[in-house]
Amino acid sequence: GWWEGGGGGVGRGCCKDIRSLLRRRPTGPERKNYLVSATLSHRVLELAYEHMNDTQKVEVEPEKVTADLVQQTMFHVSNDEKLPLLVGLMRAHEPFRTLVFINTKRGAEEVEAALKANGLDAATLSGDVPQNKRERLLEDFKEGKLPVLVATDVAARGLHIPAVSHVINFDLPQDPEDYVHRIGRTARAGAKGDAISLCCETWGYSLPEIEAYIGHKIEAGGDITDFLPDDYIKPAPIPRKPRG
């Protein structure tokens, strides 16, 4: 048998139901049980020892919130300078596979347009990209044919892409957990990686929560004027689609 439950859930009323089920199961060596729980409170352990013989307790140590091999840096920047700074950072680091995370689809389109206008090949991955196009973009990115993938948070979880050199948070996420998921796309399988975040006027309010969640301050990346390009080309405005 196998039963699963959070420690709080079991303690709040599931014990009676589990006991009823176990009484209907075979006894002794004819039965094997596994109890899986996110927490092991007194109530959960009491239930386990009551119905299990030769009990073995297995615990998995929690992972660190962020990986040691991710170099995290932060640049404080005005909204008007964000796109030029992104272009300058891309040129300075010459990353091979870069994920640029944006909070909105509209923002992703603007970033893609700015990168292309300044000679950097990029494509956008968002929630409404058709599956066949999504698969093609991911394959091109994995093979190095597409150096920059601009993504909303719908693409932050579940992506298994080897050798991502840089993750750039063009927008700081509103949820601290999303910051961890984003930067976790790099520094995989023992490799090193860089996570660069831009703290702007619009999304900077989430920085204190992010730093509290990861347990440390994010190191300052330096003077942004060192990275602002003199030849930045402002892309043409993206027309807004009519509503309805």
CSV table of C-alpha atoms in Angstrom, one decimal:
chain,number,residue,atom,x,y,z
A,1,GLY,CA,0.0,0.0,0.0
A,2,TRP,CA,1.0,3.6,-0.5
A,3,TRP,CA,-0.5,6.7,1.1
A,4,GLU,CA,0.5,10.3,0.9
A,5,GLY,CA,-0.4,13.4,2.7
A,6,GLY,CA,1.0,16.6,4.1
A,7,GLY,CA,1.7,16.4,7.9
A,8,GLY,CA,-0.9,19.1,8.6
A,9,GLY,CA,-3.6,17.5,6.4
A,10,VAL,CA,-3.2,14.1,8.1
A,11,GLY,CA,-3.3,15.8,11.5
A,12,ARG,CA,-6.5,17.7,10.7
A,13,GLY,CA,-8.7,14.7,10.2
A,14,CYS,CA,-7.3,12.2,7.8
A,15,CYS,CA,-6.2,9.8,10.5
A,16,LYS,CA,-9.6,8.2,11.0
A,17,ASP,CA,-10.0,7.5,7.3
A,18,ILE,CA,-6.5,6.1,6.9
A,19,ARG,CA,-7.0,3.8,10.0
A,20,SER,CA,-10.3,2.6,8.4
A,21,LEU,CA,-8.6,1.8,5.1
A,22,LEU,CA,-5.7,0.0,6.8
A,23,ARG,CA,-8.0,-2.2,8.9
A,24,ARG,CA,-9.3,-3.6,5.6
A,25,ARG,CA,-5.8,-4.4,4.3
A,26,PRO,CA,-3.9,-7.7,4.8
A,27,THR,CA,-1.8,-7.9,8.0
A,28,GLY,CA,1.7,-9.0,8.8
A,29,PRO,CA,4.2,-9.9,6.0
A,30,GLU,CA,1.5,-9.9,3.4
A,31,ARG,CA,1.4,-6.1,3.4
A,32,LYS,CA,3.9,-3.4,2.6
A,33,ASN,CA,3.2,0.2,3.2
A,34,TYR,CA,4.9,3.5,2.3
A,35,LEU,CA,4.0,6.7,3.9
A,36,VAL,CA,5.0,9.8,2.0
A,37,SER,CA,4.6,13.2,3.7
A,38,ALA,CA,6.0,16.7,3.2
A,39,THR,CA,6.3,17.0,7.0
A,40,LEU,CA,6.6,14.4,9.7
A,41,SER,CA,4.6,15.8,12.6
A,42,HIS,CA,3.9,13.8,15.8
A,43,ARG,CA,0.5,12.8,14.5
A,44,VAL,CA,1.9,11.5,11.3
A,45,LEU,CA,4.6,9.5,13.0
A,46,GLU,CA,2.1,8.1,15.5
A,47,LEU,CA,0.0,6.9,12.6
A,48,ALA,CA,3.0,5.3,10.9
A,49,TYR,CA,4.3,3.4,13.9
A,50,GLU,CA,0.8,2.2,14.7
A,51,HIS,CA,0.2,0.5,11.4
A,52,MET,CA,3.8,-0.4,10.2
A,53,ASN,CA,6.2,-3.1,11.4
A,54,ASP,CA,10.0,-2.9,11.0
A,55,THR,CA,9.6,0.8,10.2
A,56,GLN,CA,12.4,2.6,8.4
A,57,LYS,CA,12.4,6.4,8.3
A,58,VAL,CA,13.9,8.0,5.2
A,59,GLU,CA,14.4,11.7,5.0
A,60,VAL,CA,15.5,13.8,2.1
A,61,GLU,CA,17.4,17.0,3.0
A,62,PRO,CA,15.9,20.1,1.5
A,63,GLU,CA,17.7,21.6,-1.4
A,64,LYS,CA,19.3,25.0,-1.1
A,65,VAL,CA,17.1,27.8,-2.3
A,66,THR,CA,19.6,28.8,-5.0
A,67,ALA,CA,22.6,26.9,-6.4
A,68,ASP,CA,26.1,27.8,-5.3
A,69,LEU,CA,27.4,27.9,-8.9
A,70,VAL,CA,25.0,30.6,-10.0
A,71,GLN,CA,26.7,34.0,-10.0
A,72,GLN,CA,23.9,36.5,-9.2
A,73,THR,CA,24.2,40.2,-9.9
A,74,MET,CA,21.8,43.1,-9.9
A,75,PHE,CA,21.7,46.4,-11.8
A,76,HIS,CA,19.5,49.3,-10.7
A,77,VAL,CA,18.2,51.0,-13.8
A,78,SER,CA,15.5,53.4,-15.0
A,79,ASN,CA,12.8,52.1,-17.3
A,80,ASP,CA,14.1,54.2,-20.2
A,81,GLU,CA,17.6,52.6,-19.9
A,82,LYS,CA,16.5,49.0,-19.5
A,83,LEU,CA,16.5,48.0,-23.2
A,84,PRO,CA,19.9,49.8,-24.0
A,85,LEU,CA,21.4,48.2,-20.9
A,86,LEU,CA,20.1,44.7,-21.9
A,87,VAL,CA,21.8,45.1,-25.4
A,88,GLY,CA,25.0,46.3,-23.8
A,89,LEU,CA,25.1,43.4,-21.3
A,90,MET,CA,24.5,40.9,-24.1
A,91,ARG,CA,27.3,42.4,-26.1
A,92,ALA,CA,29.7,42.4,-23.1
A,93,HIS,CA,29.0,38.8,-22.0
A,94,GLU,CA,28.6,37.2,-25.5
A,95,PRO,CA,26.5,34.4,-24.1
A,96,PHE,CA,25.9,31.4,-26.2
A,97,ARG,CA,22.5,30.4,-24.8
A,98,THR,CA,20.6,33.1,-22.9
A,99,LEU,CA,17.2,33.1,-21.4
A,100,VAL,CA,15.7,36.5,-20.9
A,101,PHE,CA,12.7,36.5,-18.6
A,102,ILE,CA,9.9,39.1,-18.9
A,103,ASN,CA,6.7,39.5,-16.9
A,104,THR,CA,4.3,40.2,-19.8
A,105,LYS,CA,3.8,39.1,-23.4
A,106,ARG,CA,3.8,42.7,-24.5
A,107,GLY,CA,7.2,43.3,-22.8
A,108,ALA,CA,8.6,40.1,-24.4
A,109,GLU,CA,7.7,41.4,-27.9
A,110,GLU,CA,9.3,44.8,-27.2
A,111,VAL,CA,12.5,43.1,-25.9
A,112,GLU,CA,12.7,40.8,-29.0
A,113,ALA,CA,12.2,43.8,-31.3
A,114,ALA,CA,15.0,45.7,-29.5
A,115,LEU,CA,17.4,42.8,-29.6
A,116,LYS,CA,16.8,42.2,-33.3
A,117,ALA,CA,17.1,45.9,-34.1
A,118,ASN,CA,20.6,45.9,-32.5
A,119,GLY,CA,21.9,42.8,-34.3
A,120,LEU,CA,21.0,40.1,-31.7
A,121,ASP,CA,19.0,37.1,-32.9
A,122,ALA,CA,16.1,36.4,-30.5
A,123,ALA,CA,12.7,34.8,-30.4
A,124,THR,CA,9.8,34.9,-27.9
A,125,LEU,CA,8.3,32.0,-26.0
A,126,SER,CA,5.0,32.8,-24.3
A,127,GLY,CA,1.8,31.0,-23.3
A,128,ASP,CA,0.1,31.5,-26.6
A,129,VAL,CA,2.9,30.2,-28.9
A,130,PRO,CA,1.5,27.1,-30.8
A,131,GLN,CA,3.0,23.8,-29.7
A,132,ASN,CA,4.8,23.1,-33.0
A,133,LYS,CA,6.4,26.5,-33.0
A,134,ARG,CA,7.3,26.2,-29.3
A,135,GLU,CA,9.1,22.8,-30.0
A,136,ARG,CA,10.9,24.3,-32.9
A,137,LEU,CA,12.1,27.3,-30.9
A,138,LEU,CA,13.3,25.1,-28.0
A,139,GLU,CA,15.1,22.8,-30.4
A,140,ASP,CA,16.9,25.7,-32.1
A,141,PHE,CA,17.8,27.1,-28.7
A,142,LYS,CA,19.2,23.8,-27.5
A,143,GLU,CA,21.2,23.3,-30.7
A,144,GLY,CA,22.7,26.9,-30.5
A,145,LYS,CA,21.0,28.1,-33.7
A,146,LEU,CA,18.9,30.6,-31.6
A,147,PRO,CA,21.2,32.3,-29.1
A,148,VAL,CA,18.6,34.2,-27.1
A,149,LEU,CA,15.1,33.1,-26.0
A,150,VAL,CA,12.8,35.7,-24.5
A,151,ALA,CA,10.3,34.0,-22.2
A,152,THR,CA,7.5,34.7,-19.9
A,153,ASP,CA,7.1,32.8,-16.7
A,154,VAL,CA,5.0,30.1,-18.4
A,155,ALA,CA,8.4,28.9,-19.8
A,156,ALA,CA,10.2,29.2,-16.5
A,157,ARG,CA,9.2,25.8,-15.1
A,158,GLY,CA,9.8,22.4,-16.6
A,159,LEU,CA,12.4,23.5,-19.2
A,160,HIS,CA,15.3,21.1,-19.4
A,161,ILE,CA,17.9,22.8,-21.6
A,162,PRO,CA,21.6,22.0,-21.2
A,163,ALA,CA,24.3,24.6,-21.1
A,164,VAL,CA,22.3,27.8,-20.5
A,165,SER,CA,25.0,30.3,-19.9
A,166,HIS,CA,23.0,33.3,-18.7
A,167,VAL,CA,19.6,34.0,-17.3
A,168,ILE,CA,18.6,37.6,-17.4
A,169,ASN,CA,15.7,38.9,-15.4
A,170,PHE,CA,14.7,41.8,-17.6
A,171,ASP,CA,11.8,42.2,-15.2
A,172,LEU,CA,12.0,41.1,-11.6
A,173,PRO,CA,9.3,38.6,-10.9
A,174,GLN,CA,6.5,39.4,-8.6
A,175,ASP,CA,6.8,36.0,-6.8
A,176,PRO,CA,10.1,35.3,-5.1
A,177,GLU,CA,9.8,31.6,-6.0
A,178,ASP,CA,9.7,32.5,-9.6
A,179,TYR,CA,13.1,34.2,-9.2
A,180,VAL,CA,14.5,30.9,-8.0
A,181,HIS,CA,12.9,28.9,-10.8
A,182,ARG,CA,14.2,31.4,-13.4
A,183,ILE,CA,17.8,31.4,-12.3
A,184,GLY,CA,17.7,27.6,-11.8
A,185,ARG,CA,17.6,27.3,-15.6
A,186,THR,CA,21.4,27.8,-15.5
A,187,ALA,CA,24.3,26.2,-13.6
A,188,ARG,CA,23.0,22.7,-14.1
A,189,ALA,CA,24.8,19.4,-13.8
A,190,GLY,CA,27.8,21.0,-12.1
A,191,ALA,CA,28.3,23.8,-14.6
A,192,LYS,CA,28.6,27.5,-13.7
A,193,GLY,CA,26.1,30.1,-14.8
A,194,ASP,CA,25.3,33.7,-14.5
A,195,ALA,CA,22.0,35.3,-13.4
A,196,ILE,CA,21.7,39.0,-14.1
A,197,SER,CA,18.7,41.0,-12.9
A,198,LEU,CA,17.5,44.5,-13.8
A,199,CYS,CA,15.8,46.3,-10.9
A,200,CYS,CA,13.7,49.0,-12.5
A,201,GLU,CA,11.0,51.5,-11.4
A,202,THR,CA,8.1,49.3,-12.3
A,203,TRP,CA,9.2,45.9,-10.8
A,204,GLY,CA,11.7,46.9,-8.2
A,205,TYR,CA,9.2,46.7,-5.3
A,206,SER,CA,9.6,42.9,-5.3
A,207,LEU,CA,13.4,43.0,-4.6
A,208,PRO,CA,13.1,43.0,-0.8
A,209,GLU,CA,10.9,39.9,-0.9
A,210,ILE,CA,13.2,38.1,-3.3
A,211,GLU,CA,16.3,38.8,-1.1
A,212,ALA,CA,14.4,37.8,2.0
A,213,TYR,CA,13.4,34.5,0.3
A,214,ILE,CA,16.8,33.6,-0.9
A,215,GLY,CA,18.4,34.7,2.4
A,216,HIS,CA,21.0,37.2,1.1
A,217,LYS,CA,21.5,40.4,-0.8
A,218,ILE,CA,22.1,40.2,-4.6
A,219,GLU,CA,25.5,41.6,-5.5
A,220,ALA,CA,25.5,44.9,-7.3
A,221,GLY,CA,26.7,44.5,-10.9
A,222,GLY,CA,28.5,47.8,-11.2
A,223,ASP,CA,27.9,51.1,-12.9
A,224,ILE,CA,25.4,50.7,-15.8
A,225,THR,CA,27.1,53.5,-17.8
A,226,ASP,CA,29.9,50.9,-18.4
A,227,PHE,CA,27.4,48.9,-20.4
A,228,LEU,CA,25.1,51.4,-22.1
A,229,PRO,CA,26.0,51.3,-25.8
A,230,ASP,CA,26.5,54.6,-27.7
A,231,ASP,CA,25.1,53.1,-30.9
A,232,TYR,CA,21.8,51.7,-29.5
A,233,ILE,CA,19.1,51.6,-32.1
A,234,LYS,CA,15.6,52.2,-30.8
A,235,PRO,CA,13.2,49.7,-32.4
A,236,ALA,CA,10.0,50.9,-34.1
A,237,PRO,CA,7.0,50.9,-31.8
A,238,ILE,CA,4.9,47.7,-31.8
A,239,PRO,CA,1.3,48.4,-32.9
A,240,ARG,CA,-1.2,47.5,-30.3
A,241,LYS,CA,-3.8,45.0,-31.4
A,242,PRO,CA,-7.4,46.3,-31.4
A,243,ARG,CA,-9.6,45.0,-28.6
A,244,GLY,CA,-12.5,42.7,-29.3
